mmCIF file of N, CA, C and O in Angstrom:
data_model
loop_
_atom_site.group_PDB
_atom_site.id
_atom_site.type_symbol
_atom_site.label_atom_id
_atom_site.label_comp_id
_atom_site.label_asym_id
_atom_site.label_seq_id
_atom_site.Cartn_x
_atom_site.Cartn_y
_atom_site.Cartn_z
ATOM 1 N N UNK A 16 -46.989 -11.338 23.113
ATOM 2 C CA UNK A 16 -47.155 -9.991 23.620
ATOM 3 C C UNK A 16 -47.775 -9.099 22.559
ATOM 4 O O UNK A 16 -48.736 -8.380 22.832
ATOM 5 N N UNK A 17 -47.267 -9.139 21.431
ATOM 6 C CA UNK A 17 -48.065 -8.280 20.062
ATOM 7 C C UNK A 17 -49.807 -8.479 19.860
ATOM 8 O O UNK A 17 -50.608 -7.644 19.439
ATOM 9 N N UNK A 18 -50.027 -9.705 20.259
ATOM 10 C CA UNK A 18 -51.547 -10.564 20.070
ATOM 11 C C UNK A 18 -52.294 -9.319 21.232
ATOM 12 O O UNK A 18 -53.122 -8.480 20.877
ATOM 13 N N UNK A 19 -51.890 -9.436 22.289
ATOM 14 C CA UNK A 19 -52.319 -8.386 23.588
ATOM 15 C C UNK A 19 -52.094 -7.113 23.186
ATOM 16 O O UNK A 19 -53.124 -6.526 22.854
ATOM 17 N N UNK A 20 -50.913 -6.380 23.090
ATOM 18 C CA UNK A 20 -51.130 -5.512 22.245
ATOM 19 C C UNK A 20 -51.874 -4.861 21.549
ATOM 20 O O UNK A 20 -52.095 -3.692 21.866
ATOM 21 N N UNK A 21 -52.472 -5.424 20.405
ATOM 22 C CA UNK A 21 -53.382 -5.370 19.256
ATOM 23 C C UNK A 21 -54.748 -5.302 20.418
ATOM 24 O O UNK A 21 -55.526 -4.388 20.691
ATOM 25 N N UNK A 22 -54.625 -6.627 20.899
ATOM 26 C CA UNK A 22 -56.435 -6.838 21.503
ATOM 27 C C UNK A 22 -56.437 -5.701 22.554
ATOM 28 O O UNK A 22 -57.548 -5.234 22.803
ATOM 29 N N UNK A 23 -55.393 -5.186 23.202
ATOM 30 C CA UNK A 23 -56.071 -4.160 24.482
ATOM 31 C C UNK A 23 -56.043 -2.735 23.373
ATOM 32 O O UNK A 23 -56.332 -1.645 23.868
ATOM 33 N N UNK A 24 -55.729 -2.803 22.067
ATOM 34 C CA UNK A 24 -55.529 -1.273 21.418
ATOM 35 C C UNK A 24 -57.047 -1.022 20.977
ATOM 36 O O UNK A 24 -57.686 0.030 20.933
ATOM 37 N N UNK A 25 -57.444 -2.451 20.636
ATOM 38 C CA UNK A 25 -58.484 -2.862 19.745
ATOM 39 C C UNK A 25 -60.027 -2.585 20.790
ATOM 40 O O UNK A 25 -61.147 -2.209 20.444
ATOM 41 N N UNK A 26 -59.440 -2.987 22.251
ATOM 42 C CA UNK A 26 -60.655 -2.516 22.645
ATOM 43 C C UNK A 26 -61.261 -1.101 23.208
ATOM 44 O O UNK A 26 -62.415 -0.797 23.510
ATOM 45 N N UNK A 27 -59.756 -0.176 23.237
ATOM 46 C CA UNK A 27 -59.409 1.160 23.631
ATOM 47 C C UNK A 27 -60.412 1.847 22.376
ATOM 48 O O UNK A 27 -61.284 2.683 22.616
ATOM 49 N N UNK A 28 -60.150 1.405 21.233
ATOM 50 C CA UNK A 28 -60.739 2.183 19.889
ATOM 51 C C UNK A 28 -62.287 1.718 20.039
ATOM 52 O O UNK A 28 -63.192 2.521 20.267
ATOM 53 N N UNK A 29 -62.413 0.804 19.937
ATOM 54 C CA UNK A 29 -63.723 0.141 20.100
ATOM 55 C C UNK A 29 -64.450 0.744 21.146
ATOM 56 O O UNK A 29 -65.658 0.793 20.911
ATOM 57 N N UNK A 30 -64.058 1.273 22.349
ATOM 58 C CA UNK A 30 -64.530 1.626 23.274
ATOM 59 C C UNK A 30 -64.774 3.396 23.237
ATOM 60 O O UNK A 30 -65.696 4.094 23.661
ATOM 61 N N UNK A 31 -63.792 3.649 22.691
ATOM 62 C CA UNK A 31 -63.903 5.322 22.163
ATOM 63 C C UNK A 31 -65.162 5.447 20.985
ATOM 64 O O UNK A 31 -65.895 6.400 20.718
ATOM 65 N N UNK A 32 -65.091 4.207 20.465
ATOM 66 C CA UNK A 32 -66.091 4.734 19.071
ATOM 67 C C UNK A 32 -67.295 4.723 19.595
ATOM 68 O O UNK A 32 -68.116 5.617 19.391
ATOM 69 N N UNK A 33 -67.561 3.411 20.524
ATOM 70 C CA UNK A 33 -68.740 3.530 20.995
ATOM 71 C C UNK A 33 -68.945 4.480 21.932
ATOM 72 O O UNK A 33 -69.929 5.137 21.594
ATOM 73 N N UNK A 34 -68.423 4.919 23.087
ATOM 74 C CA UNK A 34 -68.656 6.257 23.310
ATOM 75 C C UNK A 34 -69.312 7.355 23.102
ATOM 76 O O UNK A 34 -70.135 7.998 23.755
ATOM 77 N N UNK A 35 -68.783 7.476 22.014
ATOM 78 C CA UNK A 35 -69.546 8.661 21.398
ATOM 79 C C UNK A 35 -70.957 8.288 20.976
ATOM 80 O O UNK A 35 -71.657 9.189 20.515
ATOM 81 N N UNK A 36 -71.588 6.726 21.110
ATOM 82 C CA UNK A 36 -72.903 6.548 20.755
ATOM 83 C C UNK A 36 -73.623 6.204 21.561
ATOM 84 O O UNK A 36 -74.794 5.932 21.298
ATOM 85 N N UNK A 37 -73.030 6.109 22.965
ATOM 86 C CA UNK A 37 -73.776 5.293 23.707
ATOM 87 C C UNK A 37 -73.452 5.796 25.556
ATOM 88 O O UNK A 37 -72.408 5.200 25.821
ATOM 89 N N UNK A 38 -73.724 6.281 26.337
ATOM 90 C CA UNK A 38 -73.137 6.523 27.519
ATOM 91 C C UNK A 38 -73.096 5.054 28.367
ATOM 92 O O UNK A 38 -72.972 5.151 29.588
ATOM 93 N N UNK A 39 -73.193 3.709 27.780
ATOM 94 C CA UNK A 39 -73.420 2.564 28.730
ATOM 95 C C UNK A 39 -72.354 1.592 28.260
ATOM 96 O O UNK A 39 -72.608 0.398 28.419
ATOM 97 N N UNK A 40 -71.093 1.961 27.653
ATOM 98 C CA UNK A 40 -70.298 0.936 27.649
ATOM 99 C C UNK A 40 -70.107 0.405 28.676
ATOM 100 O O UNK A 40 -70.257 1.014 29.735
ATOM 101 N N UNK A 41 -69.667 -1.066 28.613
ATOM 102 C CA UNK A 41 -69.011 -1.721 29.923
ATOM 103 C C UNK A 41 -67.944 -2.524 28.936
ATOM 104 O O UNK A 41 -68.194 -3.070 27.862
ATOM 105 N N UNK A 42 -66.824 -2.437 29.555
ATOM 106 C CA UNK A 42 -65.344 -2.915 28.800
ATOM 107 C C UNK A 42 -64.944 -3.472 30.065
ATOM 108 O O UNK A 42 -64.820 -2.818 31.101
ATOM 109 N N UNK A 43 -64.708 -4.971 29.910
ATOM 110 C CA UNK A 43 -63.942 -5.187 31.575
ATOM 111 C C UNK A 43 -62.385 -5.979 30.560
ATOM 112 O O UNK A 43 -61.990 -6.143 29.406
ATOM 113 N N UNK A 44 -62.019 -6.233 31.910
ATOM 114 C CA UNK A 44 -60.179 -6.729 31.055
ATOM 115 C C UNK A 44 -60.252 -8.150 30.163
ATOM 116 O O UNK A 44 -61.197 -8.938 30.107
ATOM 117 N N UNK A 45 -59.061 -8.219 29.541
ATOM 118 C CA UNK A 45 -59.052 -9.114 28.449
ATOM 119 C C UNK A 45 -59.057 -10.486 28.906
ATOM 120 O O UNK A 45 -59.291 -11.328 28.039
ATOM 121 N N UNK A 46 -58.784 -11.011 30.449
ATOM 122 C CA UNK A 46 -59.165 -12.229 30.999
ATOM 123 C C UNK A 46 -60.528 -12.830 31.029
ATOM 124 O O UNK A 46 -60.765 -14.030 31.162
ATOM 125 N N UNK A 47 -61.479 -11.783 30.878
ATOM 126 C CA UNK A 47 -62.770 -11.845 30.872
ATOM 127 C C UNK A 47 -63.783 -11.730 29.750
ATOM 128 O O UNK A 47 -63.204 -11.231 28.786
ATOM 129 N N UNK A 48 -65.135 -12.001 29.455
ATOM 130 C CA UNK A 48 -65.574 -11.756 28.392
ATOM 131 C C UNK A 48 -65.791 -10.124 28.485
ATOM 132 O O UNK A 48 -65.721 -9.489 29.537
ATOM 133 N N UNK A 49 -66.152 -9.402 26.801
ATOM 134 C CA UNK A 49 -66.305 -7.777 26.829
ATOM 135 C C UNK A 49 -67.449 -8.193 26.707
ATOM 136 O O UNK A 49 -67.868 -9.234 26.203
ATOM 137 N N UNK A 50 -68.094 -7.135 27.306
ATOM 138 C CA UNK A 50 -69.858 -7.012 27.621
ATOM 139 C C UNK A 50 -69.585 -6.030 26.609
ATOM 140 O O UNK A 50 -68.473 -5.534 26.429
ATOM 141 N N UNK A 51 -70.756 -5.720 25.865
ATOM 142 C CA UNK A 51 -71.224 -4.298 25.102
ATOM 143 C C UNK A 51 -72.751 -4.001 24.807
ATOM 144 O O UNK A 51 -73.542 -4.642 24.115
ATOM 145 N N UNK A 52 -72.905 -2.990 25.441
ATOM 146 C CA UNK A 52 -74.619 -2.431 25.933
ATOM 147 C C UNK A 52 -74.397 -1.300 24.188
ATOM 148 O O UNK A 52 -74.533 -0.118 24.503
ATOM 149 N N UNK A 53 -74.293 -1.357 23.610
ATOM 150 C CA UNK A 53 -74.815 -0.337 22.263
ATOM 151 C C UNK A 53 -75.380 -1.096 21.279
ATOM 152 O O UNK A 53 -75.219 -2.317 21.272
ATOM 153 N N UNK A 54 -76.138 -0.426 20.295
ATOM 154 C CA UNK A 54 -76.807 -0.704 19.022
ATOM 155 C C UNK A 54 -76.066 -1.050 18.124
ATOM 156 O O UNK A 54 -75.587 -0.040 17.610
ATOM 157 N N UNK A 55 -75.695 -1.994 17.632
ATOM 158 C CA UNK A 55 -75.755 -2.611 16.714
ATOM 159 C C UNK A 55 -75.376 -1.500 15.467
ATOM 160 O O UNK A 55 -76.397 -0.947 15.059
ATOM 161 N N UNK A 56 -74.207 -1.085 14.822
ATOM 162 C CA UNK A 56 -74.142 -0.263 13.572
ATOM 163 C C UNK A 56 -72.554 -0.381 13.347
ATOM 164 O O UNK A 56 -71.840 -1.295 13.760
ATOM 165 N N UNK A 57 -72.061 1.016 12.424
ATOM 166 C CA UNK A 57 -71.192 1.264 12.083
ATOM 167 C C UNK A 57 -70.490 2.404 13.157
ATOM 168 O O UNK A 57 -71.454 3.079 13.516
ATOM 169 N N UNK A 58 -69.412 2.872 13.756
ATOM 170 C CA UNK A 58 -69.334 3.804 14.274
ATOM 171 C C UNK A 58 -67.591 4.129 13.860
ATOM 172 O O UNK A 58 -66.478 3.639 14.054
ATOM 173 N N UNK A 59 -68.266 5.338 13.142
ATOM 174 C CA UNK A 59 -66.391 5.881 13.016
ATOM 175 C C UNK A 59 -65.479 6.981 14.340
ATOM 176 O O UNK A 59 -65.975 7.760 15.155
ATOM 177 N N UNK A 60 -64.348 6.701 14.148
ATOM 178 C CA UNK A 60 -63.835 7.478 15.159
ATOM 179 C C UNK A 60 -63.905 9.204 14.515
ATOM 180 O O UNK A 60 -63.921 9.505 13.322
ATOM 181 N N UNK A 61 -63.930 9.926 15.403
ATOM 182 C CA UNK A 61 -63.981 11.743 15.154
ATOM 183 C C UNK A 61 -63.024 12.303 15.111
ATOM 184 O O UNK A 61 -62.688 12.888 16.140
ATOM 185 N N UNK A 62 -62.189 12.384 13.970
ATOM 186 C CA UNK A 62 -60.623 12.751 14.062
ATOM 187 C C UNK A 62 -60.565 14.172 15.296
ATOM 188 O O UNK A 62 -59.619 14.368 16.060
ATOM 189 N N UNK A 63 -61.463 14.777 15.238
ATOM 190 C CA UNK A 63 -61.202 16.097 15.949
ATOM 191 C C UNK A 63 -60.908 15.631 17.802
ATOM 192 O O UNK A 63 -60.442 16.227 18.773
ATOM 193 N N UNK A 64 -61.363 14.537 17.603
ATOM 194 C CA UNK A 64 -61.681 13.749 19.171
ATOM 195 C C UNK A 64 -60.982 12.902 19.718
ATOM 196 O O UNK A 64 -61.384 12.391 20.764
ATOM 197 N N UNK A 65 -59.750 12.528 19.157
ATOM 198 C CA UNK A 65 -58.619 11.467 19.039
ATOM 199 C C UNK A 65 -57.043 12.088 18.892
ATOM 200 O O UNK A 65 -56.819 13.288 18.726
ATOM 201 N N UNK A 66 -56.222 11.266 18.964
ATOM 202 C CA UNK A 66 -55.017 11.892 18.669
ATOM 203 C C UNK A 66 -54.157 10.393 19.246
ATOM 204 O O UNK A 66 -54.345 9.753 20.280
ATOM 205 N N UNK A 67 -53.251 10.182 18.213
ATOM 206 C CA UNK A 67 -52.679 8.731 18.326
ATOM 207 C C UNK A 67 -51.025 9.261 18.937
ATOM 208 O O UNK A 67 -50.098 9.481 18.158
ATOM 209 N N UNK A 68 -50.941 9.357 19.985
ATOM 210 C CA UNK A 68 -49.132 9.539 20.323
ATOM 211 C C UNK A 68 -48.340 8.468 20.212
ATOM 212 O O UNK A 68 -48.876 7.403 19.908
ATOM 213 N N UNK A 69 -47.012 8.513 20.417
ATOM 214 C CA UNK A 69 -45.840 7.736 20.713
ATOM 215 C C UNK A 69 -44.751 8.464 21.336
ATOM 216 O O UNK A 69 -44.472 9.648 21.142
ATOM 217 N N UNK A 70 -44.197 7.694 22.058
ATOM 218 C CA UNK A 70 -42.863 7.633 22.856
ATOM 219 C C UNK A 70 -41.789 7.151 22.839
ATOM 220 O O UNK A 70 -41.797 5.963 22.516
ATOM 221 N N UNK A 71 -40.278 7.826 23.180
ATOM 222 C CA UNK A 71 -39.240 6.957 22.957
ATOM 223 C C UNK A 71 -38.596 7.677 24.130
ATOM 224 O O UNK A 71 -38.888 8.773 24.608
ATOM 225 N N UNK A 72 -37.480 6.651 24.550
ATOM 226 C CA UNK A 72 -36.993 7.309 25.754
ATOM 227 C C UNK A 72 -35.806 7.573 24.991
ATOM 228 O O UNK A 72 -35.389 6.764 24.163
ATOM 229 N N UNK A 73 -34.962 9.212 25.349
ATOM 230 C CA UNK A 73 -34.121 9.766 24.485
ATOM 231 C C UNK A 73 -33.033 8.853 25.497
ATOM 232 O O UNK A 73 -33.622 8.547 26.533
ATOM 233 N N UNK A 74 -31.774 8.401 25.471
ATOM 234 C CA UNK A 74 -30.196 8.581 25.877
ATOM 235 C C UNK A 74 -30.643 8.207 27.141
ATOM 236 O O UNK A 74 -29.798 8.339 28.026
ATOM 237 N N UNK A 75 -32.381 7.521 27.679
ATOM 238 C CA UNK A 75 -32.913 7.019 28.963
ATOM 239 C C UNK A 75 -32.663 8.475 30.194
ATOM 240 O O UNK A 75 -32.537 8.437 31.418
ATOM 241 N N UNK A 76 -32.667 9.749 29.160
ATOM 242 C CA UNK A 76 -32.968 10.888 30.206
ATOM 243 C C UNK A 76 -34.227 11.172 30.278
ATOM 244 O O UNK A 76 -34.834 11.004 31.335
ATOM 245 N N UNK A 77 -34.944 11.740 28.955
ATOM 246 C CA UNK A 77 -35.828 12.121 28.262
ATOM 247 C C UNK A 77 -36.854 11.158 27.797
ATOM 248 O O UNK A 77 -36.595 9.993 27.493
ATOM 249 N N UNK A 78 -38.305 11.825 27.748
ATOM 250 C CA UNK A 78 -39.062 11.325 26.419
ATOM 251 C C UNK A 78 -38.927 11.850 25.581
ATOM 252 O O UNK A 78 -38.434 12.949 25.832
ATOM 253 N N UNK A 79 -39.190 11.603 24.079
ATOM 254 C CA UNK A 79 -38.749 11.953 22.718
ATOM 255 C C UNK A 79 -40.590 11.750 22.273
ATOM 256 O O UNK A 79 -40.892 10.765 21.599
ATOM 257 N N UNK A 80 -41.732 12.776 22.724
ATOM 258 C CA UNK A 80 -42.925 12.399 21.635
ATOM 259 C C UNK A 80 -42.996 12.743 20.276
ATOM 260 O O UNK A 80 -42.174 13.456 19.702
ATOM 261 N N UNK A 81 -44.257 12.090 19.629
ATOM 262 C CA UNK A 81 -44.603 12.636 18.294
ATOM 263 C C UNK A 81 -46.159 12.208 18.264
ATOM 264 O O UNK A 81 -46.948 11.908 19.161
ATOM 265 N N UNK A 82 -46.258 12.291 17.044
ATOM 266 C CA UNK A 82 -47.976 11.817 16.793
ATOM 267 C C UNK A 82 -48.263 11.623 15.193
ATOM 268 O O UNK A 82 -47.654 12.218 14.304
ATOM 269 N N UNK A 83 -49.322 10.662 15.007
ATOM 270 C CA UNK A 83 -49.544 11.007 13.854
ATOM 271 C C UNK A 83 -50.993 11.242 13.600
ATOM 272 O O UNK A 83 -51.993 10.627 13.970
ATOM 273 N N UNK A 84 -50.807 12.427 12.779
ATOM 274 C CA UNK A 84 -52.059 13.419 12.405
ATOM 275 C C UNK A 84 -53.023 12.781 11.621
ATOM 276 O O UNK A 84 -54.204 13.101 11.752
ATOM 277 N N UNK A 85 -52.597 11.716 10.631
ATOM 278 C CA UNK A 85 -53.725 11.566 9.962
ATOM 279 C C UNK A 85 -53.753 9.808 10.349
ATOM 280 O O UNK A 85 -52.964 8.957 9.938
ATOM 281 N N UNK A 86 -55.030 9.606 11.343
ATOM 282 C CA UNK A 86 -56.077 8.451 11.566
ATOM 283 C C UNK A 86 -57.507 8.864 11.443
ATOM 284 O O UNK A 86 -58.201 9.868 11.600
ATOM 285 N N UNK A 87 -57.637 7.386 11.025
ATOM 286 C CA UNK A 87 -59.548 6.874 11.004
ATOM 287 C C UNK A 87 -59.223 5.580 11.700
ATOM 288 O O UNK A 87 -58.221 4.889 11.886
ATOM 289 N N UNK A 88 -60.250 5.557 11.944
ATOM 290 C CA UNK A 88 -60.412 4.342 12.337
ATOM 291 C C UNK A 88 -62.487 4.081 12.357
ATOM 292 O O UNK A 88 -63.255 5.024 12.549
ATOM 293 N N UNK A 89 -63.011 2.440 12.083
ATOM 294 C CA UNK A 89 -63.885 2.234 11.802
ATOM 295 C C UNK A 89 -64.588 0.933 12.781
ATOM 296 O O UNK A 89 -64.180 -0.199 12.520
ATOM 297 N N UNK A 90 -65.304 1.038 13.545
ATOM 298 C CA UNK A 90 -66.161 -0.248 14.653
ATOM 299 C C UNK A 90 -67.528 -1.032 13.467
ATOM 300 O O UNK A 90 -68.450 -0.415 12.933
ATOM 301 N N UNK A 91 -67.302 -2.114 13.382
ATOM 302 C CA UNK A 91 -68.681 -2.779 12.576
ATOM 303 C C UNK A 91 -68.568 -3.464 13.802
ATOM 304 O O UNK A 91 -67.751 -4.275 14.239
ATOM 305 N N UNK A 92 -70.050 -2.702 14.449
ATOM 306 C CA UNK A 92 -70.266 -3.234 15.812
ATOM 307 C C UNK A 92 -71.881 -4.348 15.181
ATOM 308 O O UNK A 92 -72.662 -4.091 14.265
ATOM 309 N N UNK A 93 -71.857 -5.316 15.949
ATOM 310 C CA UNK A 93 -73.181 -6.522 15.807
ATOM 311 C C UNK A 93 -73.049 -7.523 17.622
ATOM 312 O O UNK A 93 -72.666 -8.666 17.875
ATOM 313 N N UNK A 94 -73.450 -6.659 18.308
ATOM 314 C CA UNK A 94 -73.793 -7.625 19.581
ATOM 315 C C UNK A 94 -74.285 -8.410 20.105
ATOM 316 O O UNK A 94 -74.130 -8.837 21.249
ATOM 317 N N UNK A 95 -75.380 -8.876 18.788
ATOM 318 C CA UNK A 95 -75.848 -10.514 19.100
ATOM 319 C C UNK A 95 -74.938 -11.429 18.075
ATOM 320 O O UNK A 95 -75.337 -12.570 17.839
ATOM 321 N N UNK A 96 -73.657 -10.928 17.426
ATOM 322 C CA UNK A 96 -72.493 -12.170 16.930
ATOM 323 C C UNK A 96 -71.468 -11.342 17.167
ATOM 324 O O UNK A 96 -71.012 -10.932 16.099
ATOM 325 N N UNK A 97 -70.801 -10.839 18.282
ATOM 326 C CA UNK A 97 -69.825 -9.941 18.447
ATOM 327 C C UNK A 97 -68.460 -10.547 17.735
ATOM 328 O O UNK A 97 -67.510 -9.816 17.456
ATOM 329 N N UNK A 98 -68.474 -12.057 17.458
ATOM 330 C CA UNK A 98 -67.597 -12.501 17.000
ATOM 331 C C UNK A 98 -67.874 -12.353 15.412
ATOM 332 O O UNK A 98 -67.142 -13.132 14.801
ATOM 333 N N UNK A 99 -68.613 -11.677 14.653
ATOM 334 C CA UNK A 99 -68.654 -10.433 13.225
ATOM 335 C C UNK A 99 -67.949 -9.339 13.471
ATOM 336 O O UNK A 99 -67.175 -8.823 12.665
ATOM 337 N N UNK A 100 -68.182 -8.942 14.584
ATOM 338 C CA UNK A 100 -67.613 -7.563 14.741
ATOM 339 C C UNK A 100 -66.336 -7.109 14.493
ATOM 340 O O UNK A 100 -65.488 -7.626 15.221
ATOM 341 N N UNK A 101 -65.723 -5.881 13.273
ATOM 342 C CA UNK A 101 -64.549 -5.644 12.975
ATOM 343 C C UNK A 101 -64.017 -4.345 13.364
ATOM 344 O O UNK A 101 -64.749 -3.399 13.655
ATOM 345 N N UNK A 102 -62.791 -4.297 13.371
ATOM 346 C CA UNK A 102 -62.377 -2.628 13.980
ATOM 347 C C UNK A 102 -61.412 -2.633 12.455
ATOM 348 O O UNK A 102 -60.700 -3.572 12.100
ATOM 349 N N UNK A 103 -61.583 -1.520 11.807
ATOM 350 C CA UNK A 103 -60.240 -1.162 10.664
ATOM 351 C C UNK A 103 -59.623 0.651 11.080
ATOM 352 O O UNK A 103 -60.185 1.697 10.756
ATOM 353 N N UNK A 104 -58.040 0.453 12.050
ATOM 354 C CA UNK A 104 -57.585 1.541 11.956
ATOM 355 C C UNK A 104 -56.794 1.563 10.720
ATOM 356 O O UNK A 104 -56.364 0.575 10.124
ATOM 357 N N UNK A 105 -56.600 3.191 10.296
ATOM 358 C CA UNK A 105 -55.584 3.235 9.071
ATOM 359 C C UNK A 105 -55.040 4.258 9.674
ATOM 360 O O UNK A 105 -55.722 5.238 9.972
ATOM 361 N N UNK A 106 -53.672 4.177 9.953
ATOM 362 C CA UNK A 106 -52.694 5.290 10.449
ATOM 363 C C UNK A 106 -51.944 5.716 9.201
ATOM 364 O O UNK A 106 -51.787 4.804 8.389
ATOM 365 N N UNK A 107 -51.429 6.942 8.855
ATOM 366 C CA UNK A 107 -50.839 7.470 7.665
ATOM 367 C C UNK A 107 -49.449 7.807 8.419
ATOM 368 O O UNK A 107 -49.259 8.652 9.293
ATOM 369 N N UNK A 108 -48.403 6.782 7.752
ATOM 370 C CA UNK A 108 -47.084 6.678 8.293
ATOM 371 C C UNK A 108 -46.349 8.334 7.681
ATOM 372 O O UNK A 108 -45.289 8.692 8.195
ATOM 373 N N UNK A 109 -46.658 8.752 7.172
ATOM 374 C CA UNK A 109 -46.797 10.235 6.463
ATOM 375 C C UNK A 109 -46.915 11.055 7.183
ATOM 376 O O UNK A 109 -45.975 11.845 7.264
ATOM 377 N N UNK A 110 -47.817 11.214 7.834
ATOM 378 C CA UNK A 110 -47.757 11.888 8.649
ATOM 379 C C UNK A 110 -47.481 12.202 10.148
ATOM 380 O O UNK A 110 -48.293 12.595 10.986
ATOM 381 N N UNK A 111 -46.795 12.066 10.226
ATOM 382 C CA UNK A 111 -45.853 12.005 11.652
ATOM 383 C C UNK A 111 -45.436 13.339 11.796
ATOM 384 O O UNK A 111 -45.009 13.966 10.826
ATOM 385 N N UNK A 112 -45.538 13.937 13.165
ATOM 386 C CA UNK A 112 -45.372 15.166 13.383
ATOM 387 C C UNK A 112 -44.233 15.050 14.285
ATOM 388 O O UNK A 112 -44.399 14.005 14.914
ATOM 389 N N UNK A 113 -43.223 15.590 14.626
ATOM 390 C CA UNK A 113 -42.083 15.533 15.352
ATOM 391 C C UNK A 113 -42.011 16.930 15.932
ATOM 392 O O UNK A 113 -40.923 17.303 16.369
ATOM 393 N N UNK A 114 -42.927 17.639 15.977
ATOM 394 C CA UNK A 114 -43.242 18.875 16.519
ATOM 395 C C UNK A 114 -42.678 19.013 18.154
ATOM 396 O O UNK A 114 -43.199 18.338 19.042
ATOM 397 N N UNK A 115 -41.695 19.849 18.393
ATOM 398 C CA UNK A 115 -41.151 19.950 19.565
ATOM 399 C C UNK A 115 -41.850 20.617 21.217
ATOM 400 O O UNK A 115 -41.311 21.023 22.247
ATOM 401 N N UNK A 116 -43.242 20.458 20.787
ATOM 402 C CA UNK A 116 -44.241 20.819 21.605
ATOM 403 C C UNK A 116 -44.936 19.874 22.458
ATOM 404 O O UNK A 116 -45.422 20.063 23.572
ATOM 405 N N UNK A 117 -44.875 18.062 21.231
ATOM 406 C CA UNK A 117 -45.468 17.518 21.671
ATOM 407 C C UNK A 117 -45.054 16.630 22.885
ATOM 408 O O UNK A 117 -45.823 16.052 23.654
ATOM 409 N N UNK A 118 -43.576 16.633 22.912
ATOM 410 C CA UNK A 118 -42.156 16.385 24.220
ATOM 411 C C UNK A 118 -42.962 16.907 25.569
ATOM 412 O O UNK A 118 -42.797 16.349 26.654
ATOM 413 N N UNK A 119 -43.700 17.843 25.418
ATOM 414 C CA UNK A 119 -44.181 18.542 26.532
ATOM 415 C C UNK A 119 -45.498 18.181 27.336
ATOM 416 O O UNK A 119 -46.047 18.716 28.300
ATOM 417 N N UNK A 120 -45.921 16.580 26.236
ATOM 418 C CA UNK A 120 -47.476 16.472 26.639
ATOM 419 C C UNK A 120 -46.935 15.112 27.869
ATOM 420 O O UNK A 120 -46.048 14.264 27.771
ATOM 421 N N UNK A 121 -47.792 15.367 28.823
ATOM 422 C CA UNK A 121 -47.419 14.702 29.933
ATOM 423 C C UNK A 121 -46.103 14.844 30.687
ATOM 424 O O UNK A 121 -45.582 13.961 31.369
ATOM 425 N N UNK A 122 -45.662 15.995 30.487
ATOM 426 C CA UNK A 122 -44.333 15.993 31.332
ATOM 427 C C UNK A 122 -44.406 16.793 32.379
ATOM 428 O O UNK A 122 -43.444 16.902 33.140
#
């Protein structure tokens, strides 16, 4: 379950980075091969454009959110050896916001 995990997070980021370079992604599910229609480069994620949440269910009444403020994350995209291709997120366990506002996102 962690292996899936990783690979559906991996193509969520991958798919955001390219985004922003390309209006022709095609991402289909992980049973299948990923098609990818972009150029060939580096593409970083836009901190201003992202925001990494989490959830916990409080006492199973409540959600309990937070977030953490400081990510990058990096696509070394190559679509004629997609199997080169690397994603490096770095989440800063530091920064975790427990801000009692963020309880409110999606509720």
């Amino acid at each position: 379950m962690k292996v899936v995990t990783k690979a559906v997070a991996s193509i969520f980021v991958a798919s955001a980075l390219i985004g922003a370079a390309s209006s022709s992604v095609v991402a289909q599910d992980l049973q299948s091969n990923v098609q990818v229609q972009a150029p060939a480069g580096t593409y970083e994620l836009d901190p201003t454009h992202a925001i990494l949440l989490w959830s916990v269910k409080h006492n199973g009444i409540s959600n309990y959110t937070a977030r953490f403020s400081e990510i990058s994350a990096v696509l070394k995209l190559d679509p004629g050896k997609i199997e080169e291709s690397s994603i490096e997120v770095v989440i800063d366990p530091s920064s975790v916001d427990f801000h009692p506002e963020l309880s409110r996102v999606g509720a």
